[in-house]
Amino acid sequence: MGTTRILAGSLSRRLLRPTSLVPASGHVQRGVCCEASSHRRDKKRARLVRFPRHQHVRSGRTGANGIIQQRRAFSSASSEHTSRRRAIEDTPLETPEGSALLEGLDVHTVHSDDGHPLATYTIEGDEAELEHRTPVLLLHGRTWSSVPVYHLVGKTDPAGSNESRSLIEALHDSGKIQPYAMDFRGFGGTPRDESGYVRPLQCVSDALAVINWIDERHGAASGGECKRRPSLLGWSHGALIAQILAQRHSESLFKLVMYGSMYSPNVKYAIPPPLNTDVHDANCGHTDHDDFPLAELAARNNADGAMEDFTMSSGVSSANEAGSIFPPLSAKMFAQAALISDPIKVRWRDLHQLNECHPSLVHVPSMVVAGDSDPYAPIATQSELFTNLARGADRTWCIVSNSDHAVHLSDERCRFVEKVANFLESN
């Protein structure tokens, strides 16, 4: 699957204007994002370069002279899907405000087994780098999509500090890891499917499709099979999706990171009643658990909800509690970005599928990581998760001090990145 790339250095000195080129099919699609679009960083200038969202170009690379250069396709399925719907289309990330959140990222469309477009994000380097980097796919949680969760660059910060809290950037800049992130159906840049619901096992299937695409992509870069299978990191409820994928498809993964996992041996989800198309029926869209209340289905998200994962003040330490700030600046930055990318709550369904989570069925090297003050993933349940992982595979348990549920966005994020990167890179 090709990437459309514009070289920042050749364009930074002149005004960028949207262009429309006729695709190979001979038809111009107006108002549609390209199959894999780029929002690239100009590293030499140490700033983000902004590109217009609606450039319609062939799958390939734009050189300094403006000529389309065909690039080796990493996925044989790319040409097969060019006429299908693309990620970002008709989603909040297609708006100017949403597009601004994508700066610094390359956006790919990966199609699921049923052809649904899945928005997949990464930071591209030289193709030769892929051979020497360990790929990892990041999965978001139940409410917020990957761009605000994993690529919070601070553009919406009212103070204008533009301080990056991007986990994708941090892992990529480690020089060891090639990070990817995806959006589940109805989140961020991935459009909803016809059902309008999000189901756990559908998320597992979609994540596996992206894992296979990453594996093929890195294998192509190395001239054969990928040296290491992709790893998987899931946060919050995304950790449950990651765990089920690891249980079902251990052969597809190198390592698993369960970060702030919502796993609890005491929680079992009931099988919901059949769907009723009558919107006035009390059972229509029933979600069967307090974590997913019926009243919130298809409701608008709000700033307080976006900041609920940030339960600790900024600057908190054992030596300095007087200078703490609450809510922390990162919480405000996150809330503004999250409400742009995910203004409406998604509708989860068939939560009983999460009952499939059994730590004893995880047979890949695993890391359990959480903040020591995480109210949603307390140490007691993390201990249950860790101690019941299957024997015969390495496992690591990491508790990050002075941290809540969103460790990677907190003041302790550098330590979090170091520990996760070291785990993923080690043999």
PDB file of N, CA and C in Angstrom, residues 262-270 289 291 355 357-359 378 380-382 384-385 388:
ATOM      1  N   MET A 262      -8.096  -2.712  31.863  1.00  0.00           N
ATOM      2  CA  MET A 262      -9.341  -2.721  32.632  1.00  0.00           C
ATOM      3  C   MET A 262      -9.738  -4.141  33.039  1.00  0.00           C
ATOM      4  N   TYR A 263      -8.813  -5.081  32.892  1.00  0.00           N
ATOM      5  CA  TYR A 263      -9.100  -6.463  33.279  1.00  0.00           C
ATOM      6  C   TYR A 263      -9.427  -6.543  34.772  1.00  0.00           C
ATOM      7  N   SER A 264     -10.457  -7.310  35.063  1.00  0.00           N
ATOM      8  CA  SER A 264     -10.777  -7.623  36.453  1.00  0.00           C
ATOM      9  C   SER A 264     -11.405  -9.008  36.493  1.00  0.00           C
ATOM     10  N   PRO A 265     -10.895  -9.895  37.322  1.00  0.00           N
ATOM     11  CA  PRO A 265     -11.478 -11.238  37.391  1.00  0.00           C
ATOM     12  C   PRO A 265     -12.889 -11.231  37.954  1.00  0.00           C
ATOM     13  N   ASN A 266     -13.306 -10.118  38.554  1.00  0.00           N
ATOM     14  CA  ASN A 266     -14.616 -10.033  39.186  1.00  0.00           C
ATOM     15  C   ASN A 266     -15.693  -9.440  38.286  1.00  0.00           C
ATOM     16  N   VAL A 267     -15.312  -9.041  37.073  1.00  0.00           N
ATOM     17  CA  VAL A 267     -16.268  -8.417  36.163  1.00  0.00           C
ATOM     18  C   VAL A 267     -16.601  -9.375  35.036  1.00  0.00           C
ATOM     19  N   LYS A 268     -17.871  -9.687  34.882  1.00  0.00           N
ATOM     20  CA  LYS A 268     -18.364 -10.490  33.770  1.00  0.00           C
ATOM     21  C   LYS A 268     -19.534  -9.744  33.143  1.00  0.00           C
ATOM     22  N   TYR A 269     -19.514  -9.671  31.819  1.00  0.00           N
ATOM     23  CA  TYR A 269     -20.542  -8.938  31.094  1.00  0.00           C
ATOM     24  C   TYR A 269     -21.678  -9.877  30.693  1.00  0.00           C
ATOM     25  N   ALA A 270     -22.917  -9.409  30.876  1.00  0.00           N
ATOM     26  CA  ALA A 270     -24.086 -10.206  30.507  1.00  0.00           C
ATOM     27  C   ALA A 270     -24.297 -10.167  29.001  1.00  0.00           C
ATOM     28  N   HIS A 289     -23.709  -2.990  31.091  1.00  0.00           N
ATOM     29  CA  HIS A 289     -22.731  -2.816  32.162  1.00  0.00           C
ATOM     30  C   HIS A 289     -22.603  -1.340  32.515  1.00  0.00           C
ATOM     31  N   ASP A 291     -20.096   0.411  33.120  1.00  0.00           N
ATOM     32  CA  ASP A 291     -19.009   1.117  32.454  1.00  0.00           C
ATOM     33  C   ASP A 291     -19.460   1.703  31.108  1.00  0.00           C
ATOM     34  N   ASN A 355     -15.554 -11.218  27.967  1.00  0.00           N
ATOM     35  CA  ASN A 355     -15.393 -12.282  28.952  1.00  0.00           C
ATOM     36  C   ASN A 355     -14.360 -13.317  28.507  1.00  0.00           C
ATOM     37  N   CYS A 357     -11.391 -12.786  27.939  1.00  0.00           N
ATOM     38  CA  CYS A 357     -10.075 -12.451  28.505  1.00  0.00           C
ATOM     39  C   CYS A 357      -9.723 -13.399  29.652  1.00  0.00           C
ATOM     40  N   HIS A 358      -8.697 -14.205  29.443  1.00  0.00           N
ATOM     41  CA  HIS A 358      -8.183 -15.099  30.479  1.00  0.00           C
ATOM     42  C   HIS A 358      -6.660 -15.029  30.421  1.00  0.00           C
ATOM     43  N   PRO A 359      -6.016 -14.449  31.423  1.00  0.00           N
ATOM     44  CA  PRO A 359      -4.554 -14.299  31.389  1.00  0.00           C
ATOM     45  C   PRO A 359      -3.821 -15.606  31.138  1.00  0.00           C
ATOM     46  N   PRO A 378      -6.270  -0.514  39.277  1.00  0.00           N
ATOM     47  CA  PRO A 378      -5.560  -0.567  40.560  1.00  0.00           C
ATOM     48  C   PRO A 378      -4.543  -1.697  40.605  1.00  0.00           C
ATOM     49  N   ALA A 380      -4.093  -4.007  42.636  1.00  0.00           N
ATOM     50  CA  ALA A 380      -4.627  -5.329  42.984  1.00  0.00           C
ATOM     51  C   ALA A 380      -5.050  -6.109  41.740  1.00  0.00           C
ATOM     52  N   THR A 381      -5.771  -5.455  40.810  1.00  0.00           N
ATOM     53  CA  THR A 381      -6.203  -6.166  39.609  1.00  0.00           C
ATOM     54  C   THR A 381      -5.039  -6.377  38.639  1.00  0.00           C
ATOM     55  N   GLN A 382      -4.097  -5.439  38.624  1.00  0.00           N
ATOM     56  CA  GLN A 382      -2.918  -5.632  37.780  1.00  0.00           C
ATOM     57  C   GLN A 382      -2.095  -6.817  38.270  1.00  0.00           C
ATOM     58  N   GLU A 384      -3.403  -9.489  39.756  1.00  0.00           N
ATOM     59  CA  GLU A 384      -4.150 -10.666  39.293  1.00  0.00           C
ATOM     60  C   GLU A 384      -3.830 -10.978  37.840  1.00  0.00           C
ATOM     61  N   LEU A 385      -3.795  -9.923  37.026  1.00  0.00           N
ATOM     62  CA  LEU A 385      -3.499 -10.101  35.608  1.00  0.00           C
ATOM     63  C   LEU A 385      -2.102 -10.670  35.415  1.00  0.00           C
ATOM     64  N   ASN A 388      -1.375 -14.397  36.776  1.00  0.00           N
ATOM     65  CA  ASN A 388      -2.104 -15.477  36.110  1.00  0.00           C
ATOM     66  C   ASN A 388      -1.772 -15.612  34.627  1.00  0.00           C
TER      67      ASN A 388
END
